[in-house]
Amino acid sequence: MDDSREPGFTTSIVHSDRWDPIEHGSMHKPVHSTVAYGYEETKDLVGVFQGTHAGYAYSRQVNPTVTALERKLDRMERGIATVCFGTGMAAIGSIVFSLLRRGDHIVSSWFLFGNTNSLFRSFEAQGIEVTFVDATDVDLVAEAIRPETRLVFVETIANPRTQVSDMERIGALCRERGLIYVVDNTMTSPWLFQPVDVDASLIVNSLTKYIGGHGNALGGAVTETGLFDWTAFDNIYPEYRTGDPRRWGIQQLRKKGLRDFGAALAPEAAHHLAVGSETLALRMERQCDNTVALVQYLEADDRVSKAYYPGLPEHPQHALASRLFRRPGAIFSFELIDDVDPFAFLDRMNVVVRSTNLGDNRTLAIPVAHTIYFELGAERRASMGIADSLIRISVGIEDVGDLIDDFERALAAG
Ligand SMILES: *Cc1c(COP(=O)(O)O)cnc(C)c1O
């Protein structure tokens, strides 16, 4: 390979383990099923604690299998450092827990993953204020900013109605106002979009979804892009104001989120996620192809009243999505006409699985108002544009003909 050229996305993921030497030439980073690490000399153990000797002390904070996955995520997101967590929720929770304090204020997208919404509500009870705004419009984000605002939180494509946040302009706004800009990239994955391109400070990924891809392990990650000026951020404790200032925030996040709060990723899960991540680009391309075909098929059927997908020209953020994302994603939602009972429709599907989760290799369908958005209540659902008949589809890698046949069968019997 020409030394002057950076290896491509998939090459980097597949070979990154070997770029740090692995015992016996092993192709995968082994699963280090260990809690602690022993040292020949006391001074080395002491050095690990004091940050003067490279090494591992206790797996709640770092484990070599998890570190290998963190290096892959740095490459995927073009970040300078990544911290992995036991779940995506633990990653988001740790950001707020580690970096904000009582009286601080968050501006968050109104169109939010249900559990993140619930998590932010819990932080409100702990004295952190949250204002939810329609983040498809940067002006509404700007209006919500107060002197106490520290952080702006958005998702790339919102679940389930597929709204796309006004991410470039929100990035410019956050830079101008010195706010931490957190972008949850779960729905797009770093293959379709890299939030560093819109000036994100911290990038969240639920590894459970596309990055792992196989629906067999939970995990989350926060990647530092190096763009935020942590020297001007009061909430960094004096002990983390050391070394490269671009790493102060992530240093504190690792200590508070992992060491203190204990939201660690298990090495066995890290191994599953690392193996899964090797095919991220291949899977996503196939999933996006399948999605386009399915959406086209459903749009043409008069038993489908509405379809929501950023790839559709009538989608309100179609132009933005086309500019920002390599492909418009592999999630869509739709409503059936009143004559077709959505539960009966779903019950007739044989290939598509009635299930929560997304980003699996298998195509999954769920009636959202009755399940993942049930707890929010009818009023909040209505404000998020979630109709009772709305069905969300997370498209998998099956042969597209089988998927179309399955939808056809389920619709025809109605
Ligand atoms: C699933 C999801 C999460 C949470 O991830 P878990 O790994 O399930 O905890 C966060 N954000 C988005 C957008 C998600 O889809």
XYZ file of C-alpha atoms and ligand atoms in Angstrom:
429
model
C 0.000 0.000 0.000
C 1.173 3.539 -0.798
C 2.407 4.870 2.577
C 1.146 8.382 1.975
C -2.456 7.265 1.771
C -4.665 6.544 4.793
C -6.306 3.109 4.552
C -10.022 3.150 3.793
C -12.885 2.764 6.252
C -13.289 -1.013 6.124
C -9.561 -1.775 5.758
C -8.964 0.216 8.944
C -11.596 -1.647 10.914
C -10.585 -5.097 9.709
C -6.832 -4.636 10.280
C -6.671 -2.255 13.237
C -6.144 -5.036 15.809
C -2.993 -6.253 14.056
C -1.529 -2.748 13.882
C -0.880 -3.133 17.595
C 0.999 -6.417 17.998
C -1.182 -9.355 19.110
C 0.169 -12.573 20.666
C 0.826 -15.469 18.217
C -0.235 -13.350 15.237
C -3.860 -13.807 16.264
C -6.229 -12.160 13.782
C -8.565 -10.890 16.499
C -7.797 -9.163 19.734
C -8.317 -11.926 22.322
C -11.092 -11.683 24.887
C -9.229 -10.691 28.032
C -11.571 -12.157 30.618
C -9.859 -10.583 33.561
C -10.762 -8.089 36.207
C -7.282 -7.007 37.288
C -3.686 -7.009 36.047
C -0.565 -8.088 37.925
C 2.822 -6.332 37.747
C 6.348 -7.656 38.320
C 7.381 -4.456 40.026
C 5.416 -2.274 42.414
C 6.683 0.894 40.793
C 4.941 -0.100 37.528
C 1.623 -0.677 39.312
C 2.022 2.692 41.003
C 2.909 4.235 37.639
C -0.297 2.902 36.079
C -2.328 4.586 38.829
C -0.433 7.842 38.420
C -0.602 7.828 34.631
C 3.190 7.626 34.145
C 3.292 3.957 33.060
C 1.130 2.563 30.251
C -0.909 -0.397 31.453
C -4.114 -1.693 32.908
C -5.239 -1.714 36.525
C -8.878 -2.757 36.810
C -11.359 -3.637 34.057
C -14.126 -1.334 35.270
C -12.057 1.417 33.671
C -10.030 -0.274 30.927
C -9.594 -3.721 29.450
C -7.389 -4.561 26.428
C -10.279 -6.083 24.424
C -12.313 -2.937 25.015
C -9.333 -0.722 24.158
C -8.976 -2.503 20.802
C -12.638 -1.696 20.052
C -12.113 1.918 21.128
C -9.280 2.216 18.570
C -11.617 0.930 15.839
C -14.195 3.553 16.823
C -11.570 6.320 16.661
C -10.912 5.281 13.083
C -14.585 4.957 12.164
C -15.454 8.410 13.532
C -12.105 10.099 12.765
C -11.917 10.969 16.467
C -8.943 11.417 18.779
C -10.202 9.179 21.613
C -13.157 6.924 22.421
C -14.588 5.531 25.643
C -16.822 2.465 25.459
C -19.718 1.794 27.821
C -21.966 -1.142 28.639
C -24.854 0.283 26.567
C -25.704 3.322 24.461
C -27.772 4.640 27.350
C -24.778 4.353 29.691
C -22.756 6.397 27.181
C -25.339 9.194 27.082
C -25.968 9.067 30.820
C -22.240 9.249 31.527
C -21.841 12.389 29.424
C -24.424 14.228 31.501
C -23.324 12.683 34.808
C -19.622 13.391 34.202
C -19.608 16.756 32.518
C -22.612 18.676 33.858
C -23.552 19.933 37.298
C -26.654 21.092 39.126
C -28.057 24.236 37.521
C -26.538 23.508 34.099
C -28.880 23.503 31.145
C -29.190 21.203 28.105
C -30.909 22.054 24.833
C -32.077 18.801 23.295
C -33.868 17.798 20.165
C -37.573 17.233 20.737
C -37.462 14.250 18.361
C -35.520 11.923 20.566
C -35.020 8.228 21.204
C -37.640 7.466 23.903
C -35.197 6.236 26.540
C -32.928 9.268 26.094
C -35.968 11.455 26.632
C -36.755 9.552 29.817
C -33.098 9.749 30.941
C -33.044 13.536 30.493
C -36.230 13.772 32.559
C -34.457 11.866 35.335
C -31.572 14.336 35.231
C -34.103 17.168 35.526
C -35.072 15.688 38.893
C -31.361 15.935 39.856
C -31.201 19.650 39.119
C -30.049 19.721 35.490
C -32.500 21.591 33.294
C -33.468 20.454 29.818
C -35.302 22.343 27.079
C -36.616 20.231 24.218
C -36.833 21.977 20.832
C -37.522 21.071 17.232
C -33.880 20.694 16.164
C -34.735 20.625 12.466
C -34.652 24.426 12.834
C -31.449 26.030 14.168
C -33.350 29.201 15.153
C -35.366 27.269 17.723
C -32.143 25.850 19.166
C -30.629 29.358 19.319
C -33.708 30.761 21.075
C -33.522 28.075 23.769
C -29.922 28.868 24.739
C -29.481 30.520 28.174
C -26.444 31.663 30.132
C -26.504 28.288 31.955
C -26.601 26.239 28.757
C -23.624 23.896 28.520
C -24.617 21.271 25.985
C -26.738 20.740 22.876
C -27.882 17.192 22.104
C -29.238 15.994 18.748
C -29.706 12.756 16.842
C -28.832 12.448 13.160
C -32.076 10.840 11.974
C -34.847 10.757 14.560
C -36.698 7.648 15.454
C -39.395 6.833 14.246
C -40.465 9.724 11.974
C -36.978 10.220 10.462
C -36.623 13.978 11.033
C -33.074 15.158 10.303
C -31.553 17.753 12.654
C -30.178 20.996 11.194
C -26.741 19.696 12.121
C -24.348 21.963 10.223
C -25.940 25.149 11.494
C -26.296 23.813 15.030
C -22.586 22.961 14.882
C -21.702 26.509 13.866
C -23.956 27.871 16.624
C -22.339 25.670 19.282
C -18.856 26.700 18.193
C -19.794 30.366 18.338
C -21.408 30.005 21.786
C -18.829 27.627 23.288
C -21.330 24.796 23.865
C -20.588 21.077 23.906
C -22.245 19.676 20.804
C -23.259 16.033 21.217
C -24.456 14.149 18.140
C -26.012 10.697 18.584
C -24.922 8.972 15.358
C -26.623 5.638 16.085
C -29.223 5.825 13.311
C -26.729 6.655 10.569
C -23.570 4.940 11.881
C -20.146 6.294 10.937
C -20.404 4.613 7.532
C -23.225 6.921 6.435
C -22.181 10.024 8.359
C -19.289 11.309 10.467
C -20.462 14.064 12.837
C -16.952 15.551 13.025
C -17.894 17.071 9.653
C -20.572 19.222 11.327
C -18.232 20.229 14.177
C -19.594 17.797 16.789
C -17.669 17.850 20.076
C -18.675 14.384 21.271
C -20.192 11.607 19.176
C -22.447 8.958 20.705
C -22.951 5.549 19.139
C -25.087 2.736 20.454
C -22.849 -0.145 19.371
C -25.825 -2.425 19.953
C -27.292 -1.245 16.658
C -25.470 -0.985 13.299
C -21.873 -1.136 14.512
C -22.363 -4.530 16.204
C -25.067 -5.294 13.687
C -25.943 -8.826 14.692
C -28.246 -8.123 17.619
C -26.085 -10.259 19.921
C -24.383 -7.743 22.223
C -25.096 -4.424 23.932
C -22.586 -1.570 23.960
C -22.171 2.182 23.654
C -19.407 4.655 22.907
C -18.485 8.312 23.137
C -15.878 9.622 20.714
C -14.006 12.898 21.255
C -13.442 14.824 18.021
C -10.886 17.231 19.499
C -12.858 20.302 18.377
C -14.213 21.564 21.713
C -12.158 23.965 23.833
C -12.160 22.244 27.237
C -9.844 24.889 28.718
C -12.812 27.283 28.749
C -15.149 24.735 30.355
C -15.455 25.272 34.130
C -16.786 21.803 34.929
C -13.455 20.049 34.307
C -12.000 19.178 37.716
C -8.401 20.287 38.386
C -7.119 16.669 38.343
C -8.237 16.246 34.714
C -6.719 19.535 33.543
C -3.511 17.749 32.607
C -1.948 16.681 29.319
C -3.420 17.523 25.899
C -6.362 19.905 26.590
C -8.333 18.308 23.769
C -8.547 15.181 25.971
C -9.645 16.790 29.248
C -13.328 16.096 28.658
C -12.905 12.456 27.647
C -10.457 11.904 30.531
C -13.093 13.076 32.999
C -15.751 11.029 31.192
C -13.669 7.848 31.555
C -13.000 8.463 35.259
C -16.505 9.530 36.233
C -18.525 7.361 33.833
C -16.481 4.167 34.115
C -14.356 4.298 37.256
C -16.929 6.046 39.483
C -20.266 5.167 37.919
C -19.246 1.710 36.704
C -20.979 1.690 33.312
C -18.278 -0.586 31.841
C -18.452 -2.703 28.674
C -17.725 -6.424 29.221
C -14.785 -7.807 27.167
C -16.970 -10.599 25.747
C -19.437 -8.007 24.418
C -16.555 -5.916 23.075
C -15.353 -8.955 21.111
C -18.801 -9.549 19.537
C -19.083 -5.861 18.662
C -15.572 -5.709 17.187
C -16.173 -8.721 14.948
C -19.552 -7.327 13.901
C -18.061 -3.933 13.089
C -15.808 -5.397 10.389
C -18.750 -5.628 7.989
C -20.445 -2.331 8.909
C -20.009 -0.759 5.474
C -21.090 -3.915 3.609
C -24.165 -4.443 5.749
C -25.243 -0.807 5.624
C -24.973 -0.655 1.842
C -27.172 -3.742 1.535
C -29.596 -2.456 4.171
C -29.906 0.901 2.418
C -30.489 -0.818 -0.961
C -33.203 -2.969 0.605
C -34.780 0.066 2.263
C -35.011 2.041 -0.959
C -36.662 -0.920 -2.686
C -39.166 -1.475 0.122
C -40.086 2.193 0.459
C -40.644 2.419 -3.293
C -42.822 -0.662 -3.183
C -44.926 0.566 -0.247
C -45.312 4.108 -1.582
C -46.963 2.713 -4.702
C -49.510 0.689 -2.706
C -52.830 2.403 -1.912
C -53.180 0.565 1.382
C -50.218 2.574 2.644
C -51.289 6.132 3.463
C -47.922 7.660 4.409
C -44.251 6.734 4.334
C -41.449 8.547 6.130
C -37.901 8.169 4.840
C -35.245 10.849 4.241
C -34.618 9.336 0.801
C -38.075 10.425 -0.400
C -38.097 13.734 -2.309
C -41.154 14.908 -0.314
C -39.362 14.375 3.031
C -38.960 17.855 4.626
C -35.188 17.396 5.115
C -34.536 15.404 1.945
C -32.035 17.923 0.551
C -30.149 18.164 3.838
C -30.039 14.377 4.236
C -28.787 13.970 0.657
C -26.007 16.455 1.316
C -24.919 15.134 4.725
C -25.368 11.375 4.470
C -23.777 8.868 2.103
C -27.189 7.111 1.960
C -30.526 8.030 3.625
C -30.370 5.211 6.195
C -32.097 1.875 6.679
C -34.992 2.868 8.926
C -38.360 4.019 7.688
C -41.864 4.231 9.076
C -45.280 4.189 7.488
C -48.998 4.367 8.211
C -51.610 2.040 6.803
C -55.047 3.253 5.672
C -57.787 2.938 8.307
C -59.213 -0.240 6.752
C -56.055 -2.217 7.437
C -55.518 -3.250 11.046
C -51.799 -2.729 11.783
C -51.572 -5.563 14.331
C -53.198 -8.039 11.946
C -50.898 -6.805 9.167
C -47.828 -7.404 11.343
C -49.110 -10.812 12.428
C -49.195 -11.932 8.792
C -45.461 -11.335 8.265
C -43.228 -14.414 8.107
C -39.767 -13.061 7.298
C -39.971 -9.729 9.094
C -39.713 -10.162 12.859
C -42.104 -8.386 15.238
C -39.493 -6.939 17.550
C -37.984 -3.834 19.048
C -34.300 -3.008 18.358
C -32.876 -1.689 15.116
C -29.732 -2.080 13.073
C -29.948 -5.880 13.206
C -29.169 -8.028 10.152
C -32.795 -9.142 10.352
C -35.663 -6.886 9.314
C -37.641 -5.858 12.389
C -41.079 -4.229 12.624
C -42.778 -2.563 15.566
C -45.997 -0.570 16.103
C -44.355 2.370 17.907
C -47.260 4.120 19.676
C -48.120 0.941 21.588
C -44.578 -0.020 22.521
C -41.442 2.129 22.564
C -43.410 5.408 22.745
C -46.252 4.105 24.916
C -44.944 5.581 28.173
C -44.701 9.079 26.647
C -48.494 9.419 26.491
C -50.822 10.427 23.674
C -50.144 14.150 23.841
C -46.358 13.946 23.530
C -46.749 11.296 20.814
C -49.027 13.597 18.832
C -46.493 16.428 19.147
C -43.830 14.090 17.771
C -46.058 13.147 14.832
C -46.497 9.547 15.992
C -49.866 8.247 14.814
C -51.431 5.180 16.463
C -51.052 3.233 13.211
C -47.375 4.128 12.676
C -45.138 1.111 12.049
C -41.349 1.376 12.155
C -39.212 -0.893 10.039
C -35.517 -1.484 10.623
C -34.401 -3.071 7.389
C -32.004 -6.001 7.451
C -29.747 -7.731 4.938
C -32.183 -10.407 3.689
C -32.689 -10.979 -0.041
C -34.858 -8.100 -1.120
C -37.344 -10.283 -3.042
C -38.177 -12.158 0.156
C -38.833 -8.899 1.981
C -41.080 -7.526 -0.750
C -42.975 -10.831 -0.913
C -43.501 -10.686 2.836
C -44.958 -7.170 2.702
C -47.064 -8.110 -0.309
C -48.521 -11.131 1.483
C -49.250 -9.154 4.633
C -50.951 -6.350 2.687
C -52.895 -8.578 0.293
C -54.674 -10.525 3.000
C -55.949 -7.249 4.490
C -30.816 2.272 20.849
C -30.449 3.697 20.894
C -29.794 4.230 22.015
C -29.498 3.409 23.236
O -28.616 2.384 22.987
P -28.596 1.020 23.869
O -27.330 0.385 23.423
O -29.824 0.242 23.534
O -28.571 1.440 25.295
C -29.456 5.569 21.990
N -29.742 6.359 20.936
C -30.378 5.875 19.849
C -30.658 6.799 18.714
C -30.753 4.546 19.784
O -31.388 4.069 18.706
